[in-house]
mmCIF file of C-alpha atoms in Angstrom:
data_model
loop_
_atom_site.group_PDB
_atom_site.id
_atom_site.type_symbol
_atom_site.label_atom_id
_atom_site.label_comp_id
_atom_site.label_asym_id
_atom_site.label_seq_id
_atom_site.Cartn_x
_atom_site.Cartn_y
_atom_site.Cartn_z
ATOM 1 C CA MET A 1 -25.850 41.165 -322.476
ATOM 2 C CA GLU A 2 -22.690 43.224 -321.910
ATOM 3 C CA PRO A 3 -22.584 46.790 -323.287
ATOM 4 C CA SER A 4 -20.532 46.361 -326.296
ATOM 5 C CA ASP A 5 -21.671 49.385 -328.316
ATOM 6 C CA GLU A 6 -19.147 52.278 -327.575
ATOM 7 C CA LYS A 7 -21.717 54.982 -327.487
ATOM 8 C CA THR A 8 -23.815 52.923 -325.044
ATOM 9 C CA ARG A 9 -20.754 52.265 -322.992
ATOM 10 C CA LEU A 10 -19.811 55.859 -322.944
ATOM 11 C CA PHE A 11 -23.265 57.010 -321.946
ATOM 12 C CA ILE A 12 -23.277 54.482 -318.991
ATOM 13 C CA GLU A 13 -19.958 55.783 -317.783
ATOM 14 C CA GLN A 14 -21.157 59.420 -317.991
ATOM 15 C CA ASN A 15 -24.451 58.858 -316.121
ATOM 16 C CA LEU A 16 -23.515 56.451 -313.401
ATOM 17 C CA HIS A 17 -24.866 58.765 -310.672
ATOM 18 C CA ALA A 18 -27.864 60.182 -312.547
ATOM 19 C CA ASP A 19 -31.355 59.717 -311.289
ATOM 20 C CA ILE A 20 -32.993 56.825 -313.022
ATOM 21 C CA ALA A 21 -36.459 58.232 -313.381
ATOM 22 C CA THR A 22 -35.152 61.498 -314.739
ATOM 23 C CA LEU A 23 -32.733 59.509 -317.086
ATOM 24 C CA ALA A 24 -35.602 57.342 -318.413
ATOM 25 C CA LEU A 25 -37.478 60.386 -319.398
ATOM 26 C CA LYS A 26 -34.513 61.944 -321.309
ATOM 27 C CA LEU A 27 -33.888 58.762 -323.176
ATOM 28 C CA ALA A 28 -37.419 58.334 -324.506
ATOM 29 C CA GLY A 29 -37.386 57.774 -328.192
ATOM 30 C CA ARG A 30 -33.580 57.716 -328.567
ATOM 31 C CA THR A 31 -32.413 55.010 -330.894
ATOM 32 C CA ASP A 32 -28.636 55.626 -331.082
ATOM 33 C CA ILE A 33 -27.931 53.852 -327.858
ATOM 34 C CA ASP A 34 -29.465 50.578 -326.230
ATOM 35 C CA THR A 35 -31.609 52.478 -323.603
ATOM 36 C CA THR A 36 -32.786 49.422 -321.950
ATOM 37 C CA LEU A 37 -29.319 48.030 -321.441
ATOM 38 C CA ALA A 38 -28.004 51.493 -320.382
ATOM 39 C CA LEU A 39 -30.731 52.020 -317.668
ATOM 40 C CA ARG A 40 -30.398 48.637 -316.392
ATOM 41 C CA GLN A 41 -26.478 48.799 -315.991
ATOM 42 C CA ILE A 42 -26.714 52.289 -314.444
ATOM 43 C CA GLU A 43 -29.480 51.361 -311.951
ATOM 44 C CA GLY A 44 -27.722 47.972 -311.229
ATOM 45 C CA ARG A 45 -24.488 49.633 -310.427
ATOM 46 C CA GLN A 46 -26.225 52.176 -308.172
ATOM 47 C CA ARG A 47 -27.955 49.415 -306.224
ATOM 48 C CA LEU A 48 -24.786 47.490 -306.086
ATOM 49 C CA ALA A 49 -22.880 50.359 -304.527
ATOM 50 C CA ALA A 50 -25.201 50.190 -301.483
ATOM 51 C CA LYS A 51 -25.625 46.479 -301.212
ATOM 52 C CA VAL A 52 -22.229 44.947 -302.337
ATOM 53 C CA PRO A 53 -19.714 47.896 -302.300
ATOM 54 C CA SER A 54 -16.709 45.606 -302.784
ATOM 55 C CA TRP A 55 -17.952 44.884 -306.390
ATOM 56 C CA THR A 56 -18.561 48.382 -307.484
ATOM 57 C CA ALA A 57 -14.915 48.786 -308.871
ATOM 58 C CA LEU A 58 -15.630 45.761 -311.371
ATOM 59 C CA GLN A 59 -16.673 47.860 -314.402
ATOM 60 C CA GLU A 60 -17.539 44.725 -316.414
ATOM 61 C CA LEU A 61 -20.213 43.139 -314.185
ATOM 62 C CA ARG A 62 -23.621 42.676 -315.908
ATOM 63 C CA PHE A 63 -26.914 43.295 -314.089
ATOM 64 C CA PRO A 64 -30.256 41.536 -314.258
ATOM 65 C CA GLN A 65 -33.754 43.008 -313.821
ATOM 66 C CA ARG A 66 -34.512 45.096 -310.769
ATOM 67 C CA LEU A 67 -36.405 42.473 -308.831
ATOM 68 C CA SER A 68 -33.313 40.068 -308.885
ATOM 69 C CA LEU A 69 -31.218 43.052 -307.498
ATOM 70 C CA GLU A 70 -33.801 43.869 -304.937
ATOM 71 C CA GLN A 71 -33.922 40.241 -303.584
ATOM 72 C CA CYS A 72 -30.202 39.437 -303.419
ATOM 73 C CA SER A 73 -28.231 39.713 -300.243
ATOM 74 C CA GLY A 74 -26.124 42.476 -299.157
ATOM 75 C CA GLU A 75 -22.445 42.202 -298.629
ATOM 76 C CA HIS A 76 -22.672 42.054 -294.785
ATOM 77 C CA ALA A 77 -25.296 39.229 -294.900
ATOM 78 C CA ALA A 78 -23.292 37.299 -297.570
ATOM 79 C CA ARG A 79 -20.078 37.444 -295.489
ATOM 80 C CA TYR A 80 -22.004 36.188 -292.457
ATOM 81 C CA LYS A 81 -23.048 33.176 -294.269
ATOM 82 C CA THR A 82 -19.524 32.566 -295.405
ATOM 83 C CA ARG A 83 -18.104 32.763 -291.846
ATOM 84 C CA LEU A 84 -20.995 30.457 -290.671
ATOM 85 C CA ALA A 85 -20.347 27.837 -293.462
ATOM 86 C CA ALA A 86 -16.626 27.905 -292.665
ATOM 87 C CA ASP A 87 -17.257 27.085 -288.983
ATOM 88 C CA LEU A 88 -19.828 24.259 -289.510
ATOM 89 C CA GLY A 89 -17.129 21.512 -289.031
ATOM 90 C CA ILE A 90 -18.162 19.887 -292.342
ATOM 91 C CA PRO A 91 -15.982 18.695 -295.270
ATOM 92 C CA HIS A 92 -15.575 21.485 -297.965
ATOM 93 C CA GLY A 93 -15.724 19.183 -300.992
ATOM 94 C CA ALA A 94 -18.893 20.446 -302.737
ATOM 95 C CA MET A 95 -21.875 22.782 -302.269
ATOM 96 C CA ALA A 96 -24.932 23.901 -304.196
ATOM 97 C CA ASP A 97 -27.012 27.060 -304.159
ATOM 98 C CA LEU A 98 -30.357 25.797 -305.433
ATOM 99 C CA THR A 99 -31.843 29.226 -305.886
ATOM 100 C CA GLY A 100 -28.971 31.128 -307.496
ATOM 101 C CA GLY A 101 -30.489 34.457 -308.212
ATOM 102 C CA PHE A 102 -27.935 37.348 -308.849
ATOM 103 C CA GLY A 103 -25.461 35.034 -307.188
ATOM 104 C CA VAL A 104 -24.082 37.350 -304.436
ATOM 105 C CA ASP A 105 -24.352 34.577 -301.749
ATOM 106 C CA PHE A 106 -22.968 31.973 -304.139
ATOM 107 C CA ALA A 107 -19.993 33.994 -305.074
ATOM 108 C CA HIS A 108 -19.058 34.364 -301.443
ATOM 109 C CA LEU A 109 -19.721 30.676 -300.500
ATOM 110 C CA ALA A 110 -18.363 28.992 -303.610
ATOM 111 C CA PRO A 111 -14.599 29.680 -302.890
ATOM 112 C CA LEU A 112 -14.745 27.550 -299.594
ATOM 113 C CA PHE A 113 -15.457 24.470 -301.666
ATOM 114 C CA GLY A 114 -13.727 22.307 -304.150
ATOM 115 C CA ARG A 115 -16.896 22.178 -306.401
ATOM 116 C CA ALA A 116 -19.690 24.707 -306.193
ATOM 117 C CA PHE A 117 -23.059 24.370 -308.223
ATOM 118 C CA TYR A 118 -25.149 27.369 -309.064
ATOM 119 C CA VAL A 119 -28.888 26.333 -309.940
ATOM 120 C CA GLU A 120 -31.313 28.840 -311.357
ATOM 121 C CA ARG A 121 -34.385 28.535 -313.445
ATOM 122 C CA SER A 122 -33.910 31.769 -315.379
ATOM 123 C CA ALA A 123 -31.701 31.385 -318.440
ATOM 124 C CA GLU A 124 -30.901 35.120 -318.528
ATOM 125 C CA LEU A 125 -29.733 35.001 -314.888
ATOM 126 C CA CYS A 126 -27.501 32.054 -315.683
ATOM 127 C CA ASP A 127 -25.847 33.928 -318.505
ATOM 128 C CA ILE A 128 -25.326 37.082 -316.409
ATOM 129 C CA VAL A 129 -23.999 35.026 -313.353
ATOM 130 C CA ARG A 130 -21.733 32.897 -315.532
ATOM 131 C CA HIS A 131 -20.113 35.987 -316.892
ATOM 132 C CA ASN A 132 -19.906 37.802 -313.562
ATOM 133 C CA LEU A 133 -18.305 34.821 -311.771
ATOM 134 C CA SER A 134 -15.396 34.950 -314.231
ATOM 135 C CA ILE A 135 -15.034 38.709 -313.535
ATOM 136 C CA LEU A 136 -14.915 37.936 -309.906
ATOM 137 C CA GLY A 137 -12.393 35.114 -310.260
ATOM 138 C CA VAL A 138 -14.692 32.307 -308.974
ATOM 139 C CA ARG A 139 -13.215 29.352 -311.112
ATOM 140 C CA ASN A 140 -14.942 26.297 -309.372
ATOM 141 C CA ALA A 141 -18.444 27.188 -310.356
ATOM 142 C CA GLU A 142 -20.639 24.951 -312.316
ATOM 143 C CA VAL A 143 -23.730 26.775 -313.747
ATOM 144 C CA ILE A 144 -27.095 24.776 -314.081
ATOM 145 C CA GLU A 145 -30.232 26.166 -315.694
ATOM 146 C CA GLY A 146 -33.071 24.380 -314.058
ATOM 147 C CA ASP A 147 -35.524 23.808 -311.182
ATOM 148 C CA ALA A 148 -34.118 23.346 -307.681
ATOM 149 C CA THR A 149 -36.170 20.308 -306.961
ATOM 150 C CA ASP A 150 -35.237 18.617 -310.254
ATOM 151 C CA ALA A 151 -31.516 19.506 -309.786
ATOM 152 C CA LEU A 152 -31.475 18.205 -306.327
ATOM 153 C CA HIS A 153 -31.878 14.690 -307.576
ATOM 154 C CA THR A 154 -29.252 15.026 -310.277
ATOM 155 C CA LEU A 155 -26.438 16.638 -308.141
ATOM 156 C CA PRO A 156 -23.698 14.505 -306.605
ATOM 157 C CA ALA A 157 -23.464 14.215 -302.869
ATOM 158 C CA LEU A 158 -22.952 17.676 -301.273
ATOM 159 C CA ASP A 159 -21.565 18.957 -297.951
ATOM 160 C CA LEU A 160 -23.622 22.158 -297.968
ATOM 161 C CA ILE A 161 -26.801 23.270 -299.538
ATOM 162 C CA PHE A 162 -27.946 26.836 -299.650
ATOM 163 C CA VAL A 163 -31.486 27.651 -300.598
ATOM 164 C CA ASP A 164 -33.307 31.057 -300.691
ATOM 165 C CA PRO A 165 -36.896 30.259 -301.709
ATOM 166 C CA ALA A 166 -38.680 32.987 -303.797
ATOM 167 C CA ARG A 167 -40.884 34.989 -301.423
ATOM 168 C CA ARG A 168 -43.581 36.156 -304.036
ATOM 169 C CA ASP A 169 -46.830 34.635 -305.127
ATOM 170 C CA GLY A 170 -48.039 34.069 -308.820
ATOM 171 C CA ALA A 171 -49.204 37.776 -308.870
ATOM 172 C CA GLY A 172 -45.799 39.067 -307.780
ATOM 173 C CA ARG A 173 -46.998 39.978 -304.241
ATOM 174 C CA LYS A 174 -44.487 39.526 -301.400
ATOM 175 C CA THR A 175 -45.027 36.456 -299.149
ATOM 176 C CA VAL A 176 -43.533 35.658 -295.701
ATOM 177 C CA ALA A 177 -44.899 32.242 -294.622
ATOM 178 C CA LEU A 178 -42.807 29.231 -295.320
ATOM 179 C CA ALA A 179 -45.450 27.257 -297.074
ATOM 180 C CA ASP A 180 -45.909 30.240 -299.531
ATOM 181 C CA CYS A 181 -42.414 30.353 -300.588
ATOM 182 C CA THR A 182 -40.868 28.535 -303.762
ATOM 183 C CA PRO A 183 -39.574 25.915 -303.560
ATOM 184 C CA ASP A 184 -41.424 24.737 -300.552
ATOM 185 C CA VAL A 185 -38.481 24.052 -298.237
ATOM 186 C CA GLY A 186 -40.629 22.611 -295.401
ATOM 187 C CA HIS A 187 -41.656 19.836 -297.861
ATOM 188 C CA LEU A 188 -38.193 19.525 -299.382
ATOM 189 C CA ALA A 189 -36.195 19.542 -296.105
ATOM 190 C CA PRO A 190 -35.890 15.738 -295.656
ATOM 191 C CA ALA A 191 -34.631 15.297 -299.266
ATOM 192 C CA LEU A 192 -32.179 18.134 -298.724
ATOM 193 C CA LEU A 193 -30.783 16.504 -295.775
ATOM 194 C CA ARG A 194 -30.432 13.284 -297.424
ATOM 195 C CA LYS A 195 -28.179 14.973 -299.997
ATOM 196 C CA ALA A 196 -26.021 17.031 -297.584
ATOM 197 C CA PRO A 197 -25.211 17.070 -293.881
ATOM 198 C CA ALA A 198 -25.983 20.811 -293.582
ATOM 199 C CA VAL A 199 -28.577 22.970 -295.280
ATOM 200 C CA LEU A 200 -28.673 26.640 -294.893
ATOM 201 C CA VAL A 201 -32.152 28.313 -295.640
ATOM 202 C CA LYS A 202 -32.507 32.026 -296.114
ATOM 203 C CA LEU A 203 -36.063 33.421 -295.031
ATOM 204 C CA SER A 204 -37.690 36.835 -294.730
ATOM 205 C CA PRO A 205 -36.776 39.070 -291.917
ATOM 206 C CA MET A 206 -40.631 39.353 -291.256
ATOM 207 C CA ILE A 207 -41.055 35.583 -290.552
ATOM 208 C CA ASP A 208 -42.062 34.239 -287.241
ATOM 209 C CA LEU A 209 -38.984 32.350 -285.851
ATOM 210 C CA HIS A 210 -40.871 29.805 -283.953
ATOM 211 C CA GLU A 211 -43.386 28.934 -286.841
ATOM 212 C CA ALA A 212 -40.458 28.712 -289.205
ATOM 213 C CA ALA A 213 -38.496 26.340 -286.822
ATOM 214 C CA ALA A 214 -41.706 24.273 -286.363
ATOM 215 C CA GLY A 215 -42.266 23.914 -290.073
ATOM 216 C CA LEU A 216 -38.905 22.678 -290.938
ATOM 217 C CA HIS A 217 -37.055 19.142 -290.216
ATOM 218 C CA GLY A 218 -33.698 19.065 -288.551
ATOM 219 C CA VAL A 219 -33.398 22.682 -287.351
ATOM 220 C CA ALA A 220 -30.161 23.152 -285.358
ATOM 221 C CA GLU A 221 -29.767 26.929 -285.414
ATOM 222 C CA ILE A 222 -31.655 30.103 -286.167
ATOM 223 C CA HIS A 223 -29.451 33.018 -287.159
ATOM 224 C CA VAL A 224 -30.923 36.652 -287.197
ATOM 225 C CA VAL A 225 -28.843 38.854 -289.383
ATOM 226 C CA ALA A 226 -28.777 42.678 -289.034
ATOM 227 C CA ASP A 227 -26.944 45.393 -290.618
ATOM 228 C CA HIS A 228 -27.054 49.189 -290.364
ATOM 229 C CA GLY A 229 -29.765 49.088 -287.644
ATOM 230 C CA GLU A 230 -32.203 46.876 -289.690
ATOM 231 C CA CYS A 231 -32.891 43.164 -289.583
ATOM 232 C CA LYS A 232 -31.997 41.909 -293.020
ATOM 233 C CA GLU A 233 -32.716 38.184 -293.015
ATOM 234 C CA VAL A 234 -33.298 35.019 -291.053
ATOM 235 C CA LEU A 235 -31.075 31.989 -291.603
ATOM 236 C CA ILE A 236 -32.250 28.450 -290.457
ATOM 237 C CA LEU A 237 -29.518 25.852 -290.285
ATOM 238 C CA LEU A 238 -30.621 22.309 -290.785
ATOM 239 C CA ARG A 239 -28.282 19.401 -289.806
ATOM 240 C CA GLN A 240 -28.504 15.805 -290.217
ATOM 241 C CA GLY A 241 -29.425 14.231 -286.848
ATOM 242 C CA ALA A 242 -30.257 17.480 -285.205
ATOM 243 C CA SER A 243 -32.522 17.083 -282.214
ATOM 244 C CA GLY A 244 -33.678 19.172 -279.180
ATOM 245 C CA GLU A 245 -34.166 22.938 -279.097
ATOM 246 C CA PRO A 246 -32.381 25.024 -281.645
ATOM 247 C CA ARG A 247 -29.968 27.710 -280.793
ATOM 248 C CA ILE A 248 -30.972 31.216 -281.611
ATOM 249 C CA VAL A 249 -27.929 33.423 -282.693
ATOM 250 C CA CYS A 250 -28.158 37.223 -283.036
ATOM 251 C CA ALA A 251 -25.860 40.239 -282.771
ATOM 252 C CA ASP A 252 -23.467 38.748 -285.099
ATOM 253 C CA GLY A 253 -22.860 35.838 -282.635
ATOM 254 C CA ARG A 254 -22.568 37.905 -279.498
ATOM 255 C CA PHE A 255 -26.035 36.845 -278.164
ATOM 256 C CA VAL A 256 -26.834 33.106 -278.270
ATOM 257 C CA PHE A 257 -29.749 31.532 -276.438
ATOM 258 C CA THR A 258 -32.850 29.145 -276.706
ATOM 259 C CA ALA A 259 -36.512 29.899 -276.440
ATOM 260 C CA SER A 260 -36.771 28.011 -273.183
ATOM 261 C CA GLU A 261 -33.914 30.085 -271.640
ATOM 262 C CA GLU A 262 -35.925 33.307 -272.633
ATOM 263 C CA ALA A 263 -39.176 31.795 -271.097
ATOM 264 C CA ALA A 264 -37.241 30.948 -267.757
ATOM 265 C CA ALA A 265 -35.561 34.252 -267.499
ATOM 266 C CA THR A 266 -36.548 36.936 -264.879
ATOM 267 C CA THR A 267 -36.133 40.599 -265.069
ATOM 268 C CA SER A 268 -36.813 43.523 -262.847
ATOM 269 C CA TYR A 269 -38.442 47.008 -263.728
ATOM 270 C CA ALA A 270 -36.817 50.258 -263.135
ATOM 271 C CA THR A 271 -38.668 52.716 -260.911
ATOM 272 C CA ALA A 272 -36.595 55.556 -262.552
ATOM 273 C CA VAL A 273 -34.302 56.102 -265.598
ATOM 274 C CA GLY A 274 -30.630 55.428 -264.455
ATOM 275 C CA ARG A 275 -27.527 57.023 -265.808
ATOM 276 C CA TYR A 276 -27.462 54.800 -268.882
ATOM 277 C CA LEU A 277 -30.007 53.820 -271.378
ATOM 278 C CA TYR A 278 -29.762 50.551 -273.469
ATOM 279 C CA GLU A 279 -31.538 49.764 -276.820
ATOM 280 C CA PRO A 280 -31.157 46.206 -277.979
ATOM 281 C CA GLY A 281 -30.110 45.782 -281.634
ATOM 282 C CA PRO A 282 -32.613 44.852 -284.268
ATOM 283 C CA SER A 283 -31.439 41.158 -284.345
ATOM 284 C CA VAL A 284 -31.972 40.802 -280.603
ATOM 285 C CA LEU A 285 -35.407 42.422 -280.701
ATOM 286 C CA LYS A 286 -36.362 39.988 -283.694
ATOM 287 C CA ALA A 287 -35.121 37.128 -281.699
ATOM 288 C CA GLY A 288 -37.448 38.130 -278.840
ATOM 289 C CA ALA A 289 -34.753 38.008 -276.134
ATOM 290 C CA PHE A 290 -36.386 40.542 -273.783
ATOM 291 C CA ARG A 291 -36.220 39.132 -270.392
ATOM 292 C CA LEU A 292 -32.900 37.308 -271.110
ATOM 293 C CA THR A 293 -31.181 40.627 -271.964
ATOM 294 C CA ALA A 294 -31.912 42.131 -268.705
ATOM 295 C CA GLN A 295 -30.846 38.948 -266.889
ATOM 296 C CA ARG A 296 -27.559 38.520 -268.691
ATOM 297 C CA TYR A 297 -26.408 42.127 -268.845
ATOM 298 C CA GLY A 298 -27.499 43.338 -265.356
ATOM 299 C CA VAL A 299 -29.781 45.978 -266.594
ATOM 300 C CA GLN A 300 -33.594 46.760 -265.749
ATOM 301 C CA LYS A 301 -36.453 47.035 -268.221
ATOM 302 C CA LEU A 302 -38.247 50.389 -268.326
ATOM 303 C CA HIS A 303 -41.576 48.608 -269.054
ATOM 304 C CA PRO A 304 -42.739 45.005 -270.230
ATOM 305 C CA ASN A 305 -43.487 46.391 -273.684
ATOM 306 C CA SER A 306 -41.044 49.145 -274.218
ATOM 307 C CA HIS A 307 -37.822 46.885 -274.687
ATOM 308 C CA LEU A 308 -35.565 49.644 -273.318
ATOM 309 C CA TYR A 309 -33.254 49.056 -270.501
ATOM 310 C CA THR A 310 -31.503 51.118 -267.915
ATOM 311 C CA ALA A 311 -28.693 50.896 -265.318
ATOM 312 C CA ASP A 312 -26.406 53.103 -263.447
ATOM 313 C CA HIS A 313 -23.339 51.392 -264.759
ATOM 314 C CA LEU A 314 -21.885 51.202 -268.389
ATOM 315 C CA VAL A 315 -22.223 47.755 -269.981
ATOM 316 C CA PRO A 316 -19.466 47.749 -272.592
ATOM 317 C CA ASP A 317 -20.595 44.666 -274.445
ATOM 318 C CA PHE A 318 -24.180 45.246 -274.616
ATOM 319 C CA PRO A 319 -25.800 43.851 -278.018
ATOM 320 C CA GLY A 320 -27.179 47.134 -279.196
ATOM 321 C CA ARG A 321 -26.820 50.797 -278.702
ATOM 322 C CA SER A 322 -25.694 52.315 -275.340
ATOM 323 C CA PHE A 323 -26.562 55.991 -274.155
ATOM 324 C CA ALA A 324 -25.585 58.278 -271.404
ATOM 325 C CA VAL A 325 -28.703 59.899 -270.039
ATOM 326 C CA THR A 326 -28.333 63.672 -269.602
ATOM 327 C CA ALA A 327 -32.069 64.285 -268.566
ATOM 328 C CA SER A 328 -35.475 62.644 -268.350
ATOM 329 C CA GLY A 329 -38.988 63.646 -267.242
ATOM 330 C CA GLY A 330 -42.587 63.408 -268.173
ATOM 331 C CA THR A 331 -44.227 64.641 -271.364
ATOM 332 C CA GLY A 332 -46.381 67.313 -269.888
ATOM 333 C CA ARG A 333 -45.873 70.807 -271.117
ATOM 334 C CA ARG A 334 -43.657 72.070 -268.265
ATOM 335 C CA ASP A 335 -41.390 69.034 -268.444
ATOM 336 C CA LEU A 336 -41.133 69.351 -272.226
ATOM 337 C CA ARG A 337 -40.183 72.985 -272.065
ATOM 338 C CA ASN A 338 -37.259 72.108 -269.696
ATOM 339 C CA LEU A 339 -36.124 69.025 -271.657
ATOM 340 C CA LEU A 340 -36.399 70.492 -274.986
ATOM 341 C CA SER A 341 -35.043 73.978 -274.225
ATOM 342 C CA GLY A 342 -32.775 75.299 -276.956
ATOM 343 C CA LEU A 343 -32.958 71.929 -278.954
ATOM 344 C CA THR A 344 -33.654 72.092 -282.678
ATOM 345 C CA LYS A 345 -32.084 69.046 -283.838
ATOM 346 C CA ALA A 346 -32.242 65.433 -282.618
ATOM 347 C CA ASN A 347 -32.691 61.773 -283.296
ATOM 348 C CA ILE A 348 -36.075 60.727 -282.197
ATOM 349 C CA THR A 349 -37.037 57.046 -281.168
ATOM 350 C CA VAL A 350 -40.513 56.045 -280.149
ATOM 351 C CA ARG A 351 -40.997 52.811 -278.071
ATOM 352 C CA ASN A 352 -44.392 52.006 -276.686
ATOM 353 C CA PHE A 353 -45.632 55.665 -276.915
ATOM 354 C CA PRO A 354 -48.875 56.966 -278.324
ATOM 355 C CA ALA A 355 -47.424 59.128 -281.032
ATOM 356 C CA THR A 356 -45.193 58.583 -284.183
ATOM 357 C CA VAL A 357 -41.728 60.118 -284.817
ATOM 358 C CA VAL A 358 -43.214 62.288 -287.543
ATOM 359 C CA GLU A 359 -45.960 63.611 -285.214
ATOM 360 C CA LEU A 360 -43.398 64.319 -282.471
ATOM 361 C CA ARG A 361 -41.093 66.280 -284.911
ATOM 362 C CA LYS A 362 -43.902 68.331 -285.972
ATOM 363 C CA ARG A 363 -45.147 69.084 -282.505
ATOM 364 C CA TRP A 364 -41.798 69.896 -280.923
ATOM 365 C CA LYS A 365 -40.365 71.587 -284.118
ATOM 366 C CA ILE A 366 -37.230 69.463 -284.123
ATOM 367 C CA ARG A 367 -35.165 68.545 -287.085
ATOM 368 C CA ASP A 368 -33.602 65.033 -287.607
ATOM 369 C CA GLY A 369 -29.879 64.684 -286.969
ATOM 370 C CA GLY A 370 -27.252 65.912 -284.538
ATOM 371 C CA ASP A 371 -25.721 64.116 -281.434
ATOM 372 C CA THR A 372 -28.626 64.235 -279.226
ATOM 373 C CA TYR A 373 -31.075 61.345 -278.845
ATOM 374 C CA LEU A 374 -34.648 61.515 -277.716
ATOM 375 C CA PHE A 375 -36.561 58.499 -276.497
ATOM 376 C CA ALA A 376 -40.191 58.715 -276.121
ATOM 377 C CA THR A 377 -41.460 55.745 -274.056
ATOM 378 C CA THR A 378 -43.605 54.455 -271.338
ATOM 379 C CA LEU A 379 -42.182 53.439 -267.821
ATOM 380 C CA ALA A 380 -43.318 50.635 -265.666
ATOM 381 C CA SER A 381 -45.587 52.941 -263.705
ATOM 382 C CA GLY A 382 -47.565 53.483 -266.889
ATOM 383 C CA GLY A 383 -46.468 57.178 -267.173
ATOM 384 C CA HIS A 384 -45.093 58.531 -270.441
ATOM 385 C CA SER A 385 -41.486 59.613 -270.336
ATOM 386 C CA LEU A 386 -38.982 61.573 -272.551
ATOM 387 C CA ILE A 387 -35.268 60.557 -272.088
ATOM 388 C CA VAL A 388 -32.565 62.849 -273.414
ATOM 389 C CA CYS A 389 -29.230 61.236 -274.108
ATOM 390 C CA HIS A 390 -26.091 60.998 -276.098
ATOM 391 C CA LYS A 391 -24.232 57.848 -277.283
ATOM 392 C CA ALA A 392 -22.122 56.444 -274.451
ATOM 393 C CA THR A 393 -18.317 56.132 -274.978
#
């Protein structure tokens, strides 16, 4: 419902940056404005500013309950899907999003196609998204209130189907396994591929990639999408006639491999920390390209389980973060005295090390921030090491 009451609208505009919990307490008992609507609009806009910043200037957007906002894709992930769909080599006649939600993915994908079907069980979400699509200028959308499985049998032939199964059980607890999601895409996959030559399935970033691929029919590619140093989601691309081993795509397409390539890859282990330290991005780590990273980029691993790499040369296209090492040593009292001398602020990362970041900050009396990076890790020799470095240019 759009905030039509002028007093409610004014309250929303004046409190867009207010703390929601504090605001809720202040609004208790007020009857002169629609408090439920006001809180939902304010919280929705705050969450949207972080997830879909390009939409924040659109003052007339309506927002659903918190859960739908928590589950919707961020802008980076939605645009990634749009690029992927544009490059599939399929006709762009019609597509359907069978689990529409707040509609962020749908609003990005729909303009690629002549017809676009948004399917959602919640009548409230259907009303909200129908309104928002008109504000966003998406003119080819057809909103359908109904169940994904039922709608699948009534929709016309499609070129692309997108599905983001609900990852919560009946008690509202989060689930990860494919079979625990709704709809059960593993069971539905053959029917999906009879309706469209390409199906894009969004799954939890916590899911096991190989188990997910094994539980689906027609897997062609697995895309691991990360943003701001965090793995956001896993996309499984199903295609009619797909056979053989699926490609695993990460680092926004810069690193593509198969599981058999990773299994066959060889790596060497560094006897000492070199001039540069390399930390793979979250999508590479999630994809499990540990040996292949070393082989492809000519770097050495520090330890089989540390997943940090080193070299004496700079790798300009490394799929992650690159650091210039300024010092390294052990973690004994004398080494730490030299390595941490005069340091009061630093960014600390722990990899395969018997202490947490919080514990080390307290122990070393170092605040977060600055341009110095500390890596506490384990070397191939089994010894613990502290590496001091700055971002490489």
